[in-house]
CSV table of C-alpha atoms in Angstrom, one decimal:
chain,number,residue,atom,x,y,z
A,1,UNK,CA,-65.4,-39.4,-49.8
A,2,UNK,CA,-62.2,-40.5,-51.4
A,3,UNK,CA,-59.9,-38.1,-53.1
A,4,UNK,CA,-59.9,-38.0,-56.9
A,5,UNK,CA,-57.3,-40.3,-58.6
A,6,UNK,CA,-53.9,-38.7,-58.7
A,7,UNK,CA,-54.9,-36.3,-55.9
A,8,UNK,CA,-53.7,-37.4,-52.4
A,9,UNK,CA,-55.7,-36.2,-49.4
A,10,UNK,CA,-54.1,-33.1,-47.9
A,11,UNK,CA,-52.4,-33.9,-44.6
A,12,UNK,CA,-50.0,-31.0,-43.9
A,13,UNK,CA,-49.8,-27.3,-44.6
A,14,UNK,CA,-48.2,-26.2,-47.8
A,15,UNK,CA,-44.4,-26.2,-47.6
A,16,UNK,CA,-44.3,-28.6,-44.6
A,17,UNK,CA,-42.0,-31.6,-45.4
A,18,UNK,CA,-42.1,-33.3,-42.0
A,19,UNK,CA,-43.5,-32.9,-38.5
A,20,UNK,CA,-41.8,-33.7,-35.2
A,21,UNK,CA,-43.9,-34.7,-32.2
A,22,UNK,CA,-43.5,-36.3,-28.8
A,23,UNK,CA,-45.6,-38.9,-27.0
A,24,UNK,CA,-43.9,-38.1,-23.7
A,25,UNK,CA,-45.7,-36.3,-20.9
A,26,UNK,CA,-42.5,-34.8,-19.7
A,27,UNK,CA,-42.3,-31.1,-20.2
A,28,UNK,CA,-38.7,-31.0,-21.3
A,29,UNK,CA,-37.4,-27.8,-22.9
A,30,UNK,CA,-35.2,-29.7,-25.3
A,31,UNK,CA,-38.1,-31.7,-26.7
A,32,UNK,CA,-40.3,-28.6,-27.0
A,33,UNK,CA,-37.5,-26.9,-28.9
A,34,UNK,CA,-37.7,-29.7,-31.6
A,35,UNK,CA,-41.4,-30.3,-31.8
A,36,UNK,CA,-43.1,-28.6,-34.8
A,37,UNK,CA,-43.3,-28.5,-38.6
A,38,UNK,CA,-40.2,-28.4,-40.8
A,39,UNK,CA,-39.6,-27.4,-44.4
A,40,UNK,CA,-36.9,-28.5,-46.8
A,41,UNK,CA,-33.9,-26.2,-46.8
A,42,UNK,CA,-31.1,-27.4,-49.1
A,43,UNK,CA,-28.9,-30.5,-48.7
A,44,UNK,CA,-25.9,-31.7,-46.7
A,45,UNK,CA,-23.8,-34.7,-47.3
A,46,UNK,CA,-26.1,-35.8,-50.1
A,47,UNK,CA,-29.4,-35.7,-48.1
A,48,UNK,CA,-32.1,-33.1,-47.5
A,49,UNK,CA,-31.8,-30.5,-44.7
A,50,UNK,CA,-35.0,-29.5,-42.9
A,51,UNK,CA,-35.6,-26.2,-41.0
A,52,UNK,CA,-38.3,-25.7,-38.3
A,53,UNK,CA,-41.0,-23.3,-39.3
A,54,UNK,CA,-42.1,-22.2,-35.8
A,55,UNK,CA,-40.1,-19.9,-33.6
A,56,UNK,CA,-39.2,-20.8,-30.0
A,57,UNK,CA,-41.0,-18.6,-27.5
A,58,UNK,CA,-38.5,-16.4,-25.8
A,59,UNK,CA,-35.7,-17.6,-28.1
A,60,UNK,CA,-37.0,-16.3,-31.5
A,61,UNK,CA,-33.4,-15.9,-32.8
A,62,UNK,CA,-32.6,-19.7,-32.4
A,63,UNK,CA,-33.2,-21.8,-35.5
A,64,UNK,CA,-33.6,-25.5,-35.5
A,65,UNK,CA,-32.3,-27.8,-38.3
A,66,UNK,CA,-32.6,-31.5,-38.9
A,67,UNK,CA,-29.8,-32.7,-41.1
A,68,UNK,CA,-27.6,-35.7,-42.0
A,69,UNK,CA,-23.8,-36.0,-41.3
A,70,UNK,CA,-21.8,-38.7,-43.0
A,71,UNK,CA,-18.9,-40.6,-41.5
A,72,UNK,CA,-16.1,-38.2,-42.3
A,73,UNK,CA,-15.7,-37.4,-38.6
A,74,UNK,CA,-16.1,-41.0,-37.5
A,75,UNK,CA,-19.1,-43.3,-36.9
A,76,UNK,CA,-19.8,-41.7,-33.5
A,77,UNK,CA,-20.7,-38.4,-35.2
A,78,UNK,CA,-22.6,-39.8,-38.2
A,79,UNK,CA,-26.4,-40.0,-38.7
A,80,UNK,CA,-29.3,-37.6,-38.4
A,81,UNK,CA,-29.0,-34.6,-36.1
A,82,UNK,CA,-31.1,-31.8,-34.7
A,83,UNK,CA,-29.0,-28.6,-34.2
A,84,UNK,CA,-29.1,-24.9,-34.3
A,85,UNK,CA,-27.1,-24.9,-37.6
A,86,UNK,CA,-26.0,-27.6,-40.0
A,87,UNK,CA,-22.8,-29.2,-38.7
A,88,UNK,CA,-22.8,-26.9,-35.6
A,89,UNK,CA,-21.7,-27.7,-32.1
A,90,UNK,CA,-25.1,-26.9,-30.5
A,91,UNK,CA,-27.1,-30.2,-31.0
A,92,UNK,CA,-30.1,-31.5,-29.2
A,93,UNK,CA,-30.8,-35.0,-30.6
A,94,UNK,CA,-29.2,-37.7,-32.8
A,95,UNK,CA,-30.2,-40.9,-34.5
A,96,UNK,CA,-27.5,-43.2,-35.9
A,97,UNK,CA,-29.6,-44.1,-38.9
A,98,UNK,CA,-28.2,-43.7,-42.4
A,99,UNK,CA,-31.4,-43.9,-44.5
A,100,UNK,CA,-32.4,-41.4,-47.2
A,101,UNK,CA,-34.8,-39.6,-44.9
A,102,UNK,CA,-34.9,-39.0,-41.1
A,103,UNK,CA,-36.2,-42.1,-39.2
A,104,UNK,CA,-39.5,-41.9,-37.3
A,105,UNK,CA,-38.0,-43.3,-34.1
A,106,UNK,CA,-34.7,-44.1,-32.4
A,107,UNK,CA,-33.7,-40.6,-31.4
A,108,UNK,CA,-31.4,-40.0,-28.5
A,109,UNK,CA,-32.3,-36.8,-26.5
A,110,UNK,CA,-29.9,-35.4,-25.5
A,111,UNK,CA,-27.7,-36.6,-28.4
A,112,UNK,CA,-25.3,-38.5,-26.1
A,113,UNK,CA,-28.0,-40.2,-24.0
A,114,UNK,CA,-27.2,-43.9,-23.3
A,115,UNK,CA,-30.2,-45.0,-25.3
A,116,UNK,CA,-33.2,-43.8,-27.2
A,117,UNK,CA,-36.4,-43.5,-25.2
A,118,UNK,CA,-39.4,-44.8,-27.2
A,119,UNK,CA,-41.9,-42.1,-28.1
A,120,UNK,CA,-39.8,-39.2,-26.8
A,121,UNK,CA,-39.3,-37.9,-30.4
A,122,UNK,CA,-41.2,-38.9,-33.5
A,123,UNK,CA,-40.4,-37.7,-37.0
A,124,UNK,CA,-43.2,-38.1,-39.6
A,125,UNK,CA,-42.8,-37.2,-43.2
A,126,UNK,CA,-45.7,-35.0,-44.5
A,127,UNK,CA,-48.4,-37.3,-45.9
A,128,UNK,CA,-46.7,-40.4,-44.6
A,129,UNK,CA,-49.7,-41.5,-42.6
A,130,UNK,CA,-48.5,-40.9,-39.1
A,131,UNK,CA,-50.7,-41.7,-36.1
A,132,UNK,CA,-54.3,-40.6,-36.7
A,133,UNK,CA,-55.8,-38.1,-34.3
């Protein structure tokens, strides 16, 4: 059955703006910290900020944000970031993309890794038709 015109098929829970996943079989704490559903939570440097909805087992007080940082601190610090606060010093991953939304791929984990590992971190906007299960 197809959805009625003007009504897209539901794909994500209400309030979920994007989902972060991994295709890696490695059980890395850094990756598991980032994997989950995110909601919109304001803006930074002209682009949306996202906050992870799930808490981290054993670290319930740590929050995870996905945000954009412009080139005011130089090109080495610009792009999309995962961190414990917007513009903070505790960061887990970075992508040097400057698009209006976080890119699906190209994430360096940790943020200063020599290169991005394909499939290590995937960011899918809600309803954007990510990989089907």
